PDB file of C-alpha atoms (C1' of nucleotides) in Angstrom:
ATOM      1  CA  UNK A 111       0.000   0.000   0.000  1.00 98.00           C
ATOM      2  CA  UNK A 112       1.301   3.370  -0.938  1.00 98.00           C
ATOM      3  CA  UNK A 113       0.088   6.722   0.244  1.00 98.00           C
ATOM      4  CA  UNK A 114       1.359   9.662  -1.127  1.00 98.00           C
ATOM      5  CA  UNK A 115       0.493  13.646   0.003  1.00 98.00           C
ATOM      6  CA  UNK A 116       1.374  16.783  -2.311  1.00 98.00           C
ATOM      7  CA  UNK A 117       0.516  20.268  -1.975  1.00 98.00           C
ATOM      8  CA  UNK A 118      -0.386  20.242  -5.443  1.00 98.00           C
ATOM      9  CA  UNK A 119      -0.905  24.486  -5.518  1.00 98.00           C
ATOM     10  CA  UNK A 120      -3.275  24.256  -8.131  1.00 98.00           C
ATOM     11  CA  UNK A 121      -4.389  20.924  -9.573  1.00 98.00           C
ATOM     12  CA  UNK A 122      -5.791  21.984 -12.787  1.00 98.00           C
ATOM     13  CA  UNK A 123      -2.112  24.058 -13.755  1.00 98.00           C
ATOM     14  CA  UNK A 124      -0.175  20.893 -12.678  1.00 98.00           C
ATOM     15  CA  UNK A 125      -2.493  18.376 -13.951  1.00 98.00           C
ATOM     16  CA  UNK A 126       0.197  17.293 -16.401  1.00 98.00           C
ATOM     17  CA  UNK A 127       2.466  16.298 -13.515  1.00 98.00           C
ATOM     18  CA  UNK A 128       0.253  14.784 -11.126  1.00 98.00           C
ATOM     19  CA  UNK A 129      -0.196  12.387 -14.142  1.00 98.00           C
ATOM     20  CA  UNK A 130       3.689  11.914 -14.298  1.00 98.00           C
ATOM     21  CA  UNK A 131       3.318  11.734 -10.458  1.00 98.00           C
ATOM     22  CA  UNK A 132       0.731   8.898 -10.616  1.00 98.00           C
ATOM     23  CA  UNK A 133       2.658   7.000 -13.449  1.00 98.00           C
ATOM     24  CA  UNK A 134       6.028   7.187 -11.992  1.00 98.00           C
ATOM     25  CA  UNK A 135       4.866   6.304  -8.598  1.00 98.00           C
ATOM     26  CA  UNK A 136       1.639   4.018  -8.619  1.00 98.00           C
ATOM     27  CA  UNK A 137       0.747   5.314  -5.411  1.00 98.00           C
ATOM     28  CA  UNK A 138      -2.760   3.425  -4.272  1.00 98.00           C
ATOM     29  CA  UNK A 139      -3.601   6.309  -2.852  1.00 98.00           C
ATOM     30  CA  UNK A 140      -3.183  10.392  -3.576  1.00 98.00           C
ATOM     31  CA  UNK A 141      -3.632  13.157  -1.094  1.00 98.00           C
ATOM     32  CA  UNK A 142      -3.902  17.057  -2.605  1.00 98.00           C
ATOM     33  CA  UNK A 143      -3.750  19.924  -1.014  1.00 98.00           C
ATOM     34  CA  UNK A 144      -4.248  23.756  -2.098  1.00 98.00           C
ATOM     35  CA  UNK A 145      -6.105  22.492  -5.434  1.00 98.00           C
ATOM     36  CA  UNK A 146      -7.515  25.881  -5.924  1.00 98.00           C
ATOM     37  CA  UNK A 147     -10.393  24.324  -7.718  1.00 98.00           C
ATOM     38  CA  UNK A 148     -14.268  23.878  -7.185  1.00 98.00           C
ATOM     39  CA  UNK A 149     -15.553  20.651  -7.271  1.00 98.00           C
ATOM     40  CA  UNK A 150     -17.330  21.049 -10.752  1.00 97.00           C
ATOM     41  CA  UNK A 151     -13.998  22.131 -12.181  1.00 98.00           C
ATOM     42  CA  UNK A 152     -12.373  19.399 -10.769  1.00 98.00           C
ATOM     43  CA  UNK A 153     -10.114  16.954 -13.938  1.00 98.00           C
ATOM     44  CA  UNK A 154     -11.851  13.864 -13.150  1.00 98.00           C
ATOM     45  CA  UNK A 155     -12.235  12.434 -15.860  1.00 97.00           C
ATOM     46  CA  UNK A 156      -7.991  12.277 -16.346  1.00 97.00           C
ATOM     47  CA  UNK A 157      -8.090  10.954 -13.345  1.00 97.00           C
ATOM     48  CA  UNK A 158     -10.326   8.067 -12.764  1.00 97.00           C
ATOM     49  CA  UNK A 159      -8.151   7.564 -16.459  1.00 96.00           C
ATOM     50  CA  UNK A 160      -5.463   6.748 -14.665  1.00 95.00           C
ATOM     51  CA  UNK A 161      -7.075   4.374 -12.186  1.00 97.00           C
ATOM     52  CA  UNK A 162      -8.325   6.857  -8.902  1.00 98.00           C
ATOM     53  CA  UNK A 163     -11.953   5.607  -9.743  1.00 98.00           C
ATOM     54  CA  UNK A 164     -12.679   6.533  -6.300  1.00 98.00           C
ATOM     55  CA  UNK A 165     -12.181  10.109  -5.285  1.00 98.00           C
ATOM     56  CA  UNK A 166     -13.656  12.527  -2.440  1.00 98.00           C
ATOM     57  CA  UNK A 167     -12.791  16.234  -3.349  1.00 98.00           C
ATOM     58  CA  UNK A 168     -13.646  19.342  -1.243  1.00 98.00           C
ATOM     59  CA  UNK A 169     -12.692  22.617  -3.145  1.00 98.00           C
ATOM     60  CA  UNK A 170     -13.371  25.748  -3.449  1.00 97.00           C
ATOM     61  CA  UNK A 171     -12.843  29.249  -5.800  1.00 97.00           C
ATOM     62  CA  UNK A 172      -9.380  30.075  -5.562  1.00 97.00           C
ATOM     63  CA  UNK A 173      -8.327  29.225  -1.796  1.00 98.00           C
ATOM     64  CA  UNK A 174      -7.750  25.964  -0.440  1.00 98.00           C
ATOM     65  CA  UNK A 175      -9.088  22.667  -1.465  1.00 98.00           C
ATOM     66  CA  UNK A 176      -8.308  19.097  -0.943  1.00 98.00           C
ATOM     67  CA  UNK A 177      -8.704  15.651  -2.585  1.00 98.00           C
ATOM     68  CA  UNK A 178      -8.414  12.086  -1.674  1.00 98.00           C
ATOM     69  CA  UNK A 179      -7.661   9.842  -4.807  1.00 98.00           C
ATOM     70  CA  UNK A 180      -7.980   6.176  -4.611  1.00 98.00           C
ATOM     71  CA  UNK A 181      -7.615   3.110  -6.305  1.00 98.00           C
ATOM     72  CA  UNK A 182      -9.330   1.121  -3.897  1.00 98.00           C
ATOM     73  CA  UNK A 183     -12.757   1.710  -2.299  1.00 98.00           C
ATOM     74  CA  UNK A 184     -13.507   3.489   1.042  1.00 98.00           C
ATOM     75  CA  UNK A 185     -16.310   4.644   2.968  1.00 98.00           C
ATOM     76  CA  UNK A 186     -17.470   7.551   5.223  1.00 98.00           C
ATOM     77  CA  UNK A 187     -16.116  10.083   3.224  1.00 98.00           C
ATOM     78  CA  UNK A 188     -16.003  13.496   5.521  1.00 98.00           C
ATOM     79  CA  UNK A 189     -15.305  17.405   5.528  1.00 98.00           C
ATOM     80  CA  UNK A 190     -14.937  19.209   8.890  1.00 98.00           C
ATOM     81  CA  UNK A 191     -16.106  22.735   9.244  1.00 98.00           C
ATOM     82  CA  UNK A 192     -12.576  24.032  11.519  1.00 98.00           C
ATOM     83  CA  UNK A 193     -12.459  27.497  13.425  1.00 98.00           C
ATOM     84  CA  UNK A 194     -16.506  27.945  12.554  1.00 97.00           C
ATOM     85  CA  UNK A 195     -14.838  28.018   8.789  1.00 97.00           C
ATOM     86  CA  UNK A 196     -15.862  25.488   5.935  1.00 97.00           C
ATOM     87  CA  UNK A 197     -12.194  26.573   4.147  1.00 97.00           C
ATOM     88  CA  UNK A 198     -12.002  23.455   2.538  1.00 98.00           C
ATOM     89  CA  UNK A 199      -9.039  22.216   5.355  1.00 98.00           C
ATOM     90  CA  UNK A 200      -9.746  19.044   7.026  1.00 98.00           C
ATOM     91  CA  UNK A 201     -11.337  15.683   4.780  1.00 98.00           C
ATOM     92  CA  UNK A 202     -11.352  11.826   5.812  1.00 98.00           C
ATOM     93  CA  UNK A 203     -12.165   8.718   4.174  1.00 98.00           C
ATOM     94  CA  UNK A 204     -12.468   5.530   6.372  1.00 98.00           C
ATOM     95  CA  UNK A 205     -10.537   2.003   4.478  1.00 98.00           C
ATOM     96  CA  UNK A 206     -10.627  -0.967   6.095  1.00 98.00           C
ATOM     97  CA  UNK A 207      -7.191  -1.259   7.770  1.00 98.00           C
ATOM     98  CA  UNK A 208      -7.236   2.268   8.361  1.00 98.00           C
ATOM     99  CA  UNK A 209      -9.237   5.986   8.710  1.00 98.00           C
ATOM    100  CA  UNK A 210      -7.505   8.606   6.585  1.00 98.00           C
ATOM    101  CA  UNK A 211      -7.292  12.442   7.192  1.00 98.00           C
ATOM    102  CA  UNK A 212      -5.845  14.570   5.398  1.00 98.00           C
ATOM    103  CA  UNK A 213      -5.153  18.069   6.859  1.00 98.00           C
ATOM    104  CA  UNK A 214      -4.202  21.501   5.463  1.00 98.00           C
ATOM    105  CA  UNK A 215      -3.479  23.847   8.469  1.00 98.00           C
ATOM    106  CA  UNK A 216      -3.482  27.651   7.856  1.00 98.00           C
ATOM    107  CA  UNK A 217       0.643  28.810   7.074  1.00 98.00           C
ATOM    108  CA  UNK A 218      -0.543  32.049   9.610  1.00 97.00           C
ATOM    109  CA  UNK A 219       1.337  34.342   7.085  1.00 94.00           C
ATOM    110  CA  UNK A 220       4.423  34.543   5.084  1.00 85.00           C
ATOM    111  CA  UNK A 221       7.366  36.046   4.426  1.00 82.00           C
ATOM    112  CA  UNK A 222       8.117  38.176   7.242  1.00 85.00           C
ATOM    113  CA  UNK A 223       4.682  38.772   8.967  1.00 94.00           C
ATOM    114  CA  UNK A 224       4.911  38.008  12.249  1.00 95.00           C
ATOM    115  CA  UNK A 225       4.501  35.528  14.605  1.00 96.00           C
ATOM    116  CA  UNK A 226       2.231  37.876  16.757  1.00 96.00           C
ATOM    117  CA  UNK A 227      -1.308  36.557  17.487  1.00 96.00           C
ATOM    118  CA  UNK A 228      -2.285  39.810  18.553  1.00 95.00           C
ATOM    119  CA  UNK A 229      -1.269  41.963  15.575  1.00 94.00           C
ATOM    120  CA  UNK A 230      -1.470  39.121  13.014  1.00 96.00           C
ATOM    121  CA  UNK A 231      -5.134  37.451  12.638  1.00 96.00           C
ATOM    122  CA  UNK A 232      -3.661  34.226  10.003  1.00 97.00           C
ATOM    123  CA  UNK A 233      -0.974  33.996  12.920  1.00 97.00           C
ATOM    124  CA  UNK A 234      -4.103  33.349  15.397  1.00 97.00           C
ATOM    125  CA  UNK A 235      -5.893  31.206  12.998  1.00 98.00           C
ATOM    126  CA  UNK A 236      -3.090  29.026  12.773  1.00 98.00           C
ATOM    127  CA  UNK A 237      -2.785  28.358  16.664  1.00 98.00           C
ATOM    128  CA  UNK A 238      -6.521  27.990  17.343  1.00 98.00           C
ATOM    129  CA  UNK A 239      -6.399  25.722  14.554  1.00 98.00           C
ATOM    130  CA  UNK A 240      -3.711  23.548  15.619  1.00 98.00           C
ATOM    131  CA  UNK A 241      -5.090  23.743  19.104  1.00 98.00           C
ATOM    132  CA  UNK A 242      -9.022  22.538  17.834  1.00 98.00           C
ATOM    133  CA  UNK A 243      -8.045  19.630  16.058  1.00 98.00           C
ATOM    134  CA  UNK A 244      -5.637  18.282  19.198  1.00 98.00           C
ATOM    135  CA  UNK A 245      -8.893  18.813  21.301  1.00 98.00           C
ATOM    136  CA  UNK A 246     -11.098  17.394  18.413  1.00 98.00           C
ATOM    137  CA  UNK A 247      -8.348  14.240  17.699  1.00 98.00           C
ATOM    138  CA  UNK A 248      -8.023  13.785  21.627  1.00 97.00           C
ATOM    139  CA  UNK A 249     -12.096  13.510  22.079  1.00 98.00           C
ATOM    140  CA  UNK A 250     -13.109  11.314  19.311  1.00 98.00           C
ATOM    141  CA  UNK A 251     -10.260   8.766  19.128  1.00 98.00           C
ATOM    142  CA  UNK A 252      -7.911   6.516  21.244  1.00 98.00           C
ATOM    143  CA  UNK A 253      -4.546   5.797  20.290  1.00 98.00           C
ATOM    144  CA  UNK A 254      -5.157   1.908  19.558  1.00 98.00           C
ATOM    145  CA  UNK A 255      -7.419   3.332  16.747  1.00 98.00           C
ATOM    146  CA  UNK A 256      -5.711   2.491  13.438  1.00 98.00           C
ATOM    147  CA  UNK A 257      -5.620   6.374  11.865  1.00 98.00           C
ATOM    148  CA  UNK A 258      -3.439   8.009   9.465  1.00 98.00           C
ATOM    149  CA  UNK A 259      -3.499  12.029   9.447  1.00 98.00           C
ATOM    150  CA  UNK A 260      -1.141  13.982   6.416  1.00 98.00           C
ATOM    151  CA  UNK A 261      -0.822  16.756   4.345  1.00 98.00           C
ATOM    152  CA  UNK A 262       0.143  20.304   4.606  1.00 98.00           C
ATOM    153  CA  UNK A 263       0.642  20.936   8.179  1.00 98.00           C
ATOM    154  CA  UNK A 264       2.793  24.315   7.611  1.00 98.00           C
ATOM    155  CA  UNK A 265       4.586  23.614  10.392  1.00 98.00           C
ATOM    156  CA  UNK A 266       8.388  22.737  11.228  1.00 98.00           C
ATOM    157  CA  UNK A 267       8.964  20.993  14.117  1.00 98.00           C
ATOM    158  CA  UNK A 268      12.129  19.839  14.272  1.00 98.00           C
ATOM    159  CA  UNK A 269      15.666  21.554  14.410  1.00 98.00           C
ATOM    160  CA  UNK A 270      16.893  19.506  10.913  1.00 98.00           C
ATOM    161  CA  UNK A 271      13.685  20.060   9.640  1.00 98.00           C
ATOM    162  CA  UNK A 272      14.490  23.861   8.744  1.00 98.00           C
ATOM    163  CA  UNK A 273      17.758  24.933   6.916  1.00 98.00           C
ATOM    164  CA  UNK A 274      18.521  27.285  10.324  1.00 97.00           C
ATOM    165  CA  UNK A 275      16.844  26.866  13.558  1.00 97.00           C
ATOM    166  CA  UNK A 276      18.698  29.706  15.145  1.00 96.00           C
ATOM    167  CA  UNK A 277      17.860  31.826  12.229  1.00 96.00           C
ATOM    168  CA  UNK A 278      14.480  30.776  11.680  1.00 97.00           C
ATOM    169  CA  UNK A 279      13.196  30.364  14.953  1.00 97.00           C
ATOM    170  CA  UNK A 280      11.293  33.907  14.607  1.00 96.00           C
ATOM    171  CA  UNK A 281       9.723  33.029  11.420  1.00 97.00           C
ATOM    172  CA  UNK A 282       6.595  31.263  10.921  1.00 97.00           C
ATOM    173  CA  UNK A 283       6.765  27.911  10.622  1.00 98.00           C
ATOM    174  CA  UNK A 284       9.574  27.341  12.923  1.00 98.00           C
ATOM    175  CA  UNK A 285       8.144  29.390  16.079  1.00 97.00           C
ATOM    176  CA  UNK A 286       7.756  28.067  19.775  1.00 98.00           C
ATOM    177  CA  UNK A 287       4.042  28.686  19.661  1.00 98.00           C
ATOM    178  CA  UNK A 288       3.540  26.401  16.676  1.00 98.00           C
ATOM    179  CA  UNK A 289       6.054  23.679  17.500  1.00 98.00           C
ATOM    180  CA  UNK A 290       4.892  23.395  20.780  1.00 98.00           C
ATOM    181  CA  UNK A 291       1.576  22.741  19.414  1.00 98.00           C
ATOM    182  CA  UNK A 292       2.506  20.698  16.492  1.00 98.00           C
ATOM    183  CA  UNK A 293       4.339  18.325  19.445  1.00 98.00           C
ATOM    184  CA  UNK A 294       1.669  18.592  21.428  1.00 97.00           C
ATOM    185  CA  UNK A 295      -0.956  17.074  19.277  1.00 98.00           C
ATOM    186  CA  UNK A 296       1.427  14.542  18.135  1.00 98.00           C
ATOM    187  CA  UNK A 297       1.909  12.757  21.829  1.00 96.00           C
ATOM    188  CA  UNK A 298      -1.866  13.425  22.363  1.00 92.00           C
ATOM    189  CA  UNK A 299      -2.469  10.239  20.377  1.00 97.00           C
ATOM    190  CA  UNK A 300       0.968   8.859  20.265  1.00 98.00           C
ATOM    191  CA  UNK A 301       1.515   9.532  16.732  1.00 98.00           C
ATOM    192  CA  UNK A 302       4.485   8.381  14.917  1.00 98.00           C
ATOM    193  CA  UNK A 303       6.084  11.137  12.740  1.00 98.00           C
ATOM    194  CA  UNK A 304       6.855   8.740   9.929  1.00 98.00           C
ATOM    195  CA  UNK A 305       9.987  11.184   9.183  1.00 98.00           C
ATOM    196  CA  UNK A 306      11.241  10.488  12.274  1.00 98.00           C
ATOM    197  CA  UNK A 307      11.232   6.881  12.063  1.00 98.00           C
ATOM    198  CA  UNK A 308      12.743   6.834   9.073  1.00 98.00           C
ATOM    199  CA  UNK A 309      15.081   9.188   8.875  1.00 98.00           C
ATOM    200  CA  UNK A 310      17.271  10.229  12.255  1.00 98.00           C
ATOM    201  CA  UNK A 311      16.639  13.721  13.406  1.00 98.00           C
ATOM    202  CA  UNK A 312      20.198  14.897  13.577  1.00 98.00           C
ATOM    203  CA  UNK A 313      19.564  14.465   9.412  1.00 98.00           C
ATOM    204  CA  UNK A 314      18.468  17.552   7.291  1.00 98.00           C
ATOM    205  CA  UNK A 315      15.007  16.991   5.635  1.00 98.00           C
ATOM    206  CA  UNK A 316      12.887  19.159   3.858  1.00 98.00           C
ATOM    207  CA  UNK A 317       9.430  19.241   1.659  1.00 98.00           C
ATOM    208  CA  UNK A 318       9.272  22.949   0.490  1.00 98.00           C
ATOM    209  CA  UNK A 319      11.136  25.806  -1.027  1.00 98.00           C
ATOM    210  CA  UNK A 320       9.737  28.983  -1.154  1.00 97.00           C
ATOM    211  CA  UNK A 321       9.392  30.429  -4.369  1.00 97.00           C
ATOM    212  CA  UNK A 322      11.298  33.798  -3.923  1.00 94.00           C
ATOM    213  CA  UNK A 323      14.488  31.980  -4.270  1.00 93.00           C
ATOM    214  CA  UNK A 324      15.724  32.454  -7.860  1.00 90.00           C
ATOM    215  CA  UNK A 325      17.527  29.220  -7.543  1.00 94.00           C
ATOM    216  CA  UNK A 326      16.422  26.832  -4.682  1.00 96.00           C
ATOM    217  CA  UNK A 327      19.634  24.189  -5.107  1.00 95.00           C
ATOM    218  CA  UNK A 328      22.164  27.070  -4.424  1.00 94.00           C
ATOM    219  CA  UNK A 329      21.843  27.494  -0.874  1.00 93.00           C
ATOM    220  CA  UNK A 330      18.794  24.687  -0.349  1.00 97.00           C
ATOM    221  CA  UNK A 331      16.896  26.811   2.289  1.00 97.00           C
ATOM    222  CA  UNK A 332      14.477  24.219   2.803  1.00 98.00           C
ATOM    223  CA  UNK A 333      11.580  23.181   5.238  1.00 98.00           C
ATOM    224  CA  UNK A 334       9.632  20.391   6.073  1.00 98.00           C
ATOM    225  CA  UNK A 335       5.625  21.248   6.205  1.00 98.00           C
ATOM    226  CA  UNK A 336       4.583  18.333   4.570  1.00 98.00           C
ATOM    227  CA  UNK A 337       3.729  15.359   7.553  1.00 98.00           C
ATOM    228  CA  UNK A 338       2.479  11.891   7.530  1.00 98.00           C
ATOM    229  CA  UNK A 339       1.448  10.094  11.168  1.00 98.00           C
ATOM    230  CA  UNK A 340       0.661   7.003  12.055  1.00 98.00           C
ATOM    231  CA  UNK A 341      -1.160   6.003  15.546  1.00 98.00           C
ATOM    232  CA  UNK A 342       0.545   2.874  17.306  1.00 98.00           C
ATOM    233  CA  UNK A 343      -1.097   0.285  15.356  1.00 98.00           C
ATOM    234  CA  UNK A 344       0.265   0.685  12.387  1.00 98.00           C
ATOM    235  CA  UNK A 345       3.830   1.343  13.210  1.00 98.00           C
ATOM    236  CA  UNK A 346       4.176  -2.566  12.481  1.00 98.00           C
ATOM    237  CA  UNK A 347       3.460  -1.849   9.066  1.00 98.00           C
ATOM    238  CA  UNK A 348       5.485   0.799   8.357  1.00 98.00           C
ATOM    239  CA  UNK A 349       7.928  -0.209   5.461  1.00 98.00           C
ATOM    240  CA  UNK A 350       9.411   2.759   3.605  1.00 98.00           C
ATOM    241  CA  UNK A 351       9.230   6.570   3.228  1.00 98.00           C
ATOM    242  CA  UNK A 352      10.448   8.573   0.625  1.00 98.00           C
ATOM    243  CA  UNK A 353      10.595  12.738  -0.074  1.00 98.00           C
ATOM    244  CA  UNK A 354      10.180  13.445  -3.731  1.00 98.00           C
ATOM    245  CA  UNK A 355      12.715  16.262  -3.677  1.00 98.00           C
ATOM    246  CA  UNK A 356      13.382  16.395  -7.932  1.00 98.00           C
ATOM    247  CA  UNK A 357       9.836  17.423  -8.316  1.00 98.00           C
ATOM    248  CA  UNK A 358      10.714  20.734  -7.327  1.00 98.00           C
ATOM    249  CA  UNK A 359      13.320  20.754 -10.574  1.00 97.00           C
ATOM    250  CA  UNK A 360      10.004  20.196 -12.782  1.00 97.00           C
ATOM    251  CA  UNK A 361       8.954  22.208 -14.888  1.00 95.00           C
ATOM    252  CA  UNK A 362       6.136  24.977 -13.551  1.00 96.00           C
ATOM    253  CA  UNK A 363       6.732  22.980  -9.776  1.00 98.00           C
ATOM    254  CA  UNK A 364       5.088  23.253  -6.865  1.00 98.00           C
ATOM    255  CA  UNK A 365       6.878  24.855  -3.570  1.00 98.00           C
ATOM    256  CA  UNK A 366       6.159  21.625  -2.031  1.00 98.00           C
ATOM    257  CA  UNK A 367       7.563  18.430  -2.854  1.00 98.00           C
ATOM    258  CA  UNK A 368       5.791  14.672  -2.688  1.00 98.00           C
ATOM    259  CA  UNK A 369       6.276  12.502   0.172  1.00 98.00           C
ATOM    260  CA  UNK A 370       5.358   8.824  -0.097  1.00 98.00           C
ATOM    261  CA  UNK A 371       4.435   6.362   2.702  1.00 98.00           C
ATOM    262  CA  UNK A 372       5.023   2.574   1.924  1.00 98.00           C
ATOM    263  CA  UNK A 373       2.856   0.185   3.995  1.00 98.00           C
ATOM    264  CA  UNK A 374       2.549  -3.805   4.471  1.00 98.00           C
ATOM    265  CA  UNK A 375      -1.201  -3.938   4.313  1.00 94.00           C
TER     266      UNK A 375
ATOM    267  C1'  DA B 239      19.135  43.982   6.109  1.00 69.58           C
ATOM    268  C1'  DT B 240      15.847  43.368   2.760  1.00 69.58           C
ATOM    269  C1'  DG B 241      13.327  41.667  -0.884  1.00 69.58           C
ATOM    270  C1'  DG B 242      12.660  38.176  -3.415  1.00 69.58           C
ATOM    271  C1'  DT B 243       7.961  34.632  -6.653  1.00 69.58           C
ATOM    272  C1'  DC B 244       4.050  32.171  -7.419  1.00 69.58           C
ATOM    273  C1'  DG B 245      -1.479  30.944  -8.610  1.00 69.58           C
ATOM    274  C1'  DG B 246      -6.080  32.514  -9.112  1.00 69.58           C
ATOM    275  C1'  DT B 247      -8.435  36.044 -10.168  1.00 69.58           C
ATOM    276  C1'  DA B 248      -9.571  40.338 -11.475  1.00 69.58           C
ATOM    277  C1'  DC B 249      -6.340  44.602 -10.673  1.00 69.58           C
ATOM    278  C1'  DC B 250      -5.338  42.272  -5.028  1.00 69.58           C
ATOM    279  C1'  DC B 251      -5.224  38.216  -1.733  1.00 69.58           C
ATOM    280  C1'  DG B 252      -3.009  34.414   0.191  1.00 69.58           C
ATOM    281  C1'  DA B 253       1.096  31.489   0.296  1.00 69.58           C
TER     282       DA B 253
END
DNA sequence: ATGGTCGGTACCCGA
């Protein structure tokens, strides 16, 4: 079983590669962020083409938007209304060895806002956020329930998951506020950061370069946003993970790369 | 120390 998560950043411009994606990778299952797309815009048809013949989308005009893509069946299919907002953020899908989610938490900013709830309302959004769905998470689910949450967390929690942590530790993304959280809500269920059991945390690694960099190999100021967790039983399973990293070389890329999750299931 | 680039959309917002 493969799983895969991309923050696509517009599925309709990068349809073209999410087919090279699909081929290259025959991931069983597809998770999209930021598709920037409503559902009846939506390139199904290329899609279920290549074999996702089931497929829960949530989308909306411009902002947002998330799909599930699957070759296999599942039930249940969700959307969460988050903050008293229905921003097209939070979607599940319930297999049989396993409930999906796949999340797209707010970045709260960019560039050099700052990482000031009071001054900066995204900012605030980002920690109540973070903070509902560890309350949310905590309430509806025990840690022996099989569970897999990914996607776009916009969050770097990690010292080797940023390119500086002394020099990024004011920038959003990398601050106190938010890794404290992002920790928090990790332990609350006794998720396993699939990064971290894969690859040792004195190691650099990264999902996303920011666009304003006119060449992001030179000085590969990376970060890692991109998550996938697994709750305790399916650490068993866990068999391989792998960061896409020459997608952001394509042509017209995303700022975020793929990362792929290999399960025995 | 600062500004740098995208995508969608409609001349600006969010990342």
């Amino acid at each position: 079983m493969r799983l895969l998560t991309w923050n696509i950043n517009s599925v309709r411009l990068r349809l073209p590669l999410l087919e090279q994606l699909a081929a290259q990778t025959e991931a069983d299952i597809i998770c999209l962020q930021e598709t920037k797309c409503p559902d009846e815009l939506f390139p199904l048809d290329a899609l279920i083409a290549l074999g996702y013949k089931h497929i829960h989308l949530w989308g909306q005009k411009s902002y947002n938007g998330q799909a599930i893509l699957s070759k296999h069946p599942f039930t249940l299919p969700m959307t969460y209304t988050r903050c008293g907002q229905d921003d097209c953020r939070h979607i599940s899908v319930k297999f049989d060895a396993f409930e999906l989610h796949n999340l797209y938490i707010p970045a709260g900013g960019s560039g050099g806002d700052p990482p000031d709830p009071q001054i900066n309302p995204k900012f605030q959004h980002k920690l109540d956020f973070v903070d509902e769905m560890s309350a949310w998470l905590s309430d509806t689910y025990t840690s022996d329930t099989p569970l897999i949450m990914l996607g776009d967390f916009n969050i770097a929690p990690y010292e080797n998951d940023v390119w500086s942590h002394k020099q990024l530790l004011k920038a959003i993304s990398h601050t106190p506020p938010e890794t404290t959280r992002l920790e928090a809500m990790r332990t609350s269920l006794n998720w396993t950061d699939t990064r971290a059991h894969f690859i040792p945390l004195d190691q650099k690694s990264y999902s996303w370069w920011s666009y304003r960099s006119p060449d992001w190999t030179k000085n590969n100021r990376g970060r890692r946003l991109d998550h996938i967790w697994v709750t305790p039983p399916l650490t068993k399973a866990l068999q391989d993970f792998n960061i896409l990293t020459d997608y952001r070389s394509a042509e017209k890329p995303s700022d975020h790369v793929p990362v792929i999750l290999d399960l025995k299931i």
